[in-house]
């Protein structure tokens, strides 16, 4: 005898991977996007891809944007995240098509909001962003981009032009079967409040930030 969950007395296997749940129009100050909502069954996170125009399948302009409440919502100058999100959305509209995947669960390079705030407090005392995470006994970067690749597969995207300064994003997409035809720099002018943070990202996390050489006067 069986029931809807499988053989009597046994649990049905849990779903894995990413599942498209909803597609809704999202008019924004940048333009009219389609907000495609996903459930990541592996982590339990709800994710969204903002799709603009007719994206096709090859060389699609994309951004994988890690959730950053302080930067994206509050305009924090501790990082450049909010400005990068703004620039990416503007870029896909200017291009005429593209995708911005907003990756929840990536707060603080994966350590979570409260831990990120603790790390920021340590940085205010003189530690850099890498040292602060390690001082808290946390990983420097625990983000996973498999869900983003899964979203691209679902949307029929085979190759992308990736807006990023972080080589690990490119490596992750390639590892999950998405060709990266080009890496498009997303360089935001630094300010006094984030220059140390950005230099640490370049020197210790291998981010490609050549524009920092022109602002040696900032400390």
XYZ file of C-alpha atoms in Angstrom:
219
model
C 0.000 0.000 0.000
C 1.280 3.445 -0.871
C 0.235 6.979 -0.089
C 1.021 10.349 -1.643
C 4.379 10.618 0.088
C 5.685 7.247 -1.044
C 5.854 3.789 0.490
C 3.940 3.586 3.748
C 6.203 4.298 6.672
C 8.867 6.035 4.571
C 9.275 9.705 3.851
C 9.322 10.867 0.252
C 12.704 12.257 -0.787
C 13.132 15.978 -0.282
C 13.261 18.183 -3.340
C 16.591 19.689 -4.290
C 17.759 22.443 -6.575
C 15.954 25.620 -7.566
C 12.260 25.849 -8.450
C 10.564 28.697 -10.286
C 7.526 29.764 -8.263
C 6.211 33.024 -9.719
C 6.740 35.550 -12.504
C 5.402 39.056 -11.948
C 5.838 42.420 -13.699
C 7.915 44.849 -11.647
C 7.918 48.482 -12.783
C 10.911 50.319 -11.286
C 12.577 53.705 -11.562
C 15.003 52.036 -13.983
C 12.420 50.413 -16.241
C 9.893 47.590 -16.292
C 11.380 44.274 -15.228
C 9.942 40.813 -14.761
C 10.549 39.598 -11.219
C 10.982 35.832 -11.414
C 10.785 34.267 -7.960
C 12.532 31.028 -7.041
C 12.744 28.703 -4.069
C 16.149 27.208 -3.320
C 15.220 23.803 -1.921
C 18.787 23.107 -0.783
C 19.071 26.146 1.502
C 15.467 27.202 1.964
C 16.124 30.713 0.647
C 13.711 32.645 -1.548
C 15.510 34.179 -4.533
C 14.599 36.580 -7.302
C 15.893 37.283 -10.797
C 15.057 40.660 -12.309
C 14.768 40.078 -16.050
C 14.707 42.939 -18.536
C 13.768 42.630 -22.189
C 14.226 39.624 -24.474
C 17.294 38.026 -22.963
C 17.936 35.218 -25.445
C 20.345 32.429 -24.518
C 23.843 33.618 -25.429
C 26.096 36.372 -24.064
C 23.395 37.742 -21.759
C 24.446 40.732 -19.651
C 24.040 39.663 -16.013
C 24.863 40.613 -12.455
C 24.979 38.258 -9.460
C 24.272 40.665 -6.610
C 24.818 39.471 -3.067
C 22.236 40.722 -0.602
C 23.501 43.714 1.418
C 20.843 45.378 3.559
C 23.106 48.181 4.767
C 24.310 49.080 1.285
C 21.270 48.271 -0.838
C 18.576 49.733 1.435
C 20.330 52.204 3.747
C 22.922 53.687 1.396
C 25.891 52.648 3.531
C 29.261 53.988 2.398
C 31.078 51.202 4.202
C 30.854 49.221 0.946
C 29.945 49.912 -2.684
C 27.095 47.398 -2.874
C 24.194 49.802 -3.239
C 25.946 51.716 -6.001
C 26.816 48.478 -7.781
C 23.183 47.335 -7.700
C 22.083 50.692 -9.080
C 24.740 50.572 -11.810
C 23.846 47.000 -12.784
C 20.139 47.743 -13.139
C 20.906 50.795 -15.234
C 23.318 48.791 -17.372
C 20.831 46.068 -18.340
C 18.214 48.691 -19.215
C 20.741 50.552 -21.364
C 21.718 47.252 -22.988
C 18.060 46.562 -23.792
C 18.076 43.191 -22.044
C 19.726 41.400 -19.154
C 19.326 39.819 -15.732
C 20.145 40.898 -12.201
C 19.993 37.942 -9.811
C 19.551 39.177 -6.253
C 21.092 36.507 -4.014
C 19.563 36.332 -0.571
C 21.495 34.541 2.162
C 24.707 36.261 1.015
C 24.672 39.027 3.632
C 28.201 39.768 4.820
C 29.706 37.318 2.277
C 27.445 34.665 3.781
C 27.835 35.223 7.536
C 24.490 36.962 8.084
C 23.386 40.444 9.084
C 24.215 40.485 12.806
C 27.594 38.861 12.284
C 28.307 41.396 9.544
C 27.519 44.244 11.936
C 29.854 42.692 14.512
C 32.538 42.493 11.849
C 31.939 46.135 10.944
C 32.393 47.083 14.605
C 35.758 45.300 14.620
C 36.737 47.094 11.428
C 35.976 50.402 13.138
C 38.582 49.345 15.723
C 41.237 48.760 13.060
C 40.802 45.238 11.665
C 40.267 44.778 7.952
C 37.242 42.929 6.567
C 39.106 39.613 6.348
C 40.642 39.870 9.822
C 37.272 40.810 11.325
C 35.522 37.687 10.034
C 38.360 35.471 11.221
C 38.382 37.157 14.646
C 34.726 36.165 14.987
C 35.564 32.574 14.078
C 33.678 32.903 10.790
C 34.630 32.126 7.185
C 35.981 34.957 5.073
C 33.557 34.123 2.252
C 31.011 31.308 2.384
C 28.824 32.360 -0.549
C 27.638 29.735 -3.004
C 26.593 30.620 -6.556
C 25.059 27.298 -7.547
C 21.549 28.695 -7.176
C 22.398 31.513 -9.605
C 23.565 28.969 -12.173
C 20.355 27.034 -11.604
C 18.331 30.173 -12.265
C 20.229 30.800 -15.498
C 19.619 27.223 -16.608
C 15.903 27.626 -15.885
C 15.796 30.860 -17.905
C 17.497 29.162 -20.843
C 20.743 31.101 -20.533
C 23.852 29.278 -21.760
C 26.481 32.022 -21.717
C 26.756 35.371 -19.969
C 28.629 38.634 -19.866
C 29.161 38.899 -16.148
C 29.216 42.288 -14.431
C 31.635 41.643 -11.591
C 35.060 42.439 -10.172
C 35.198 39.138 -8.283
C 36.917 36.255 -10.134
C 35.273 33.694 -7.834
C 31.865 34.446 -9.355
C 33.144 33.632 -12.826
C 34.791 30.444 -11.586
C 31.597 29.345 -9.828
C 29.388 29.865 -12.881
C 31.795 27.975 -15.137
C 31.937 25.159 -12.600
C 28.135 24.920 -12.719
C 27.951 24.803 -16.492
C 27.411 28.458 -17.428
C 29.877 29.861 -19.952
C 31.241 33.316 -19.106
C 31.948 34.973 -22.440
C 33.175 38.199 -20.850
C 33.723 39.772 -17.466
C 32.461 43.357 -17.417
C 34.040 45.534 -14.683
C 31.620 47.264 -12.339
C 33.855 49.944 -10.862
C 32.382 52.452 -8.410
C 34.373 55.558 -7.421
C 35.587 55.013 -3.835
C 35.092 57.404 -0.969
C 36.935 58.040 2.262
C 34.648 55.647 4.161
C 35.172 52.596 1.951
C 38.655 52.939 0.471
C 40.287 50.679 3.086
C 37.567 48.068 2.605
C 38.012 48.155 -1.180
C 41.786 47.910 -0.959
C 41.412 44.854 1.241
C 39.085 43.277 -1.321
C 41.716 43.860 -3.993
C 44.766 42.785 -1.983
C 43.331 39.866 -0.008
C 40.280 38.686 -1.970
C 41.677 39.143 -5.500
C 38.989 41.537 -6.696
C 39.939 43.390 -9.887
C 39.824 47.059 -8.834
C 42.405 48.920 -10.926
C 40.676 52.272 -10.431
C 41.900 52.397 -6.815
C 45.388 53.339 -8.055
C 44.076 56.756 -9.019
C 42.869 57.585 -5.492
C 46.028 57.131 -3.432
C 45.202 60.321 -1.528
C 42.269 58.678 0.269
C 43.047 57.032 3.590
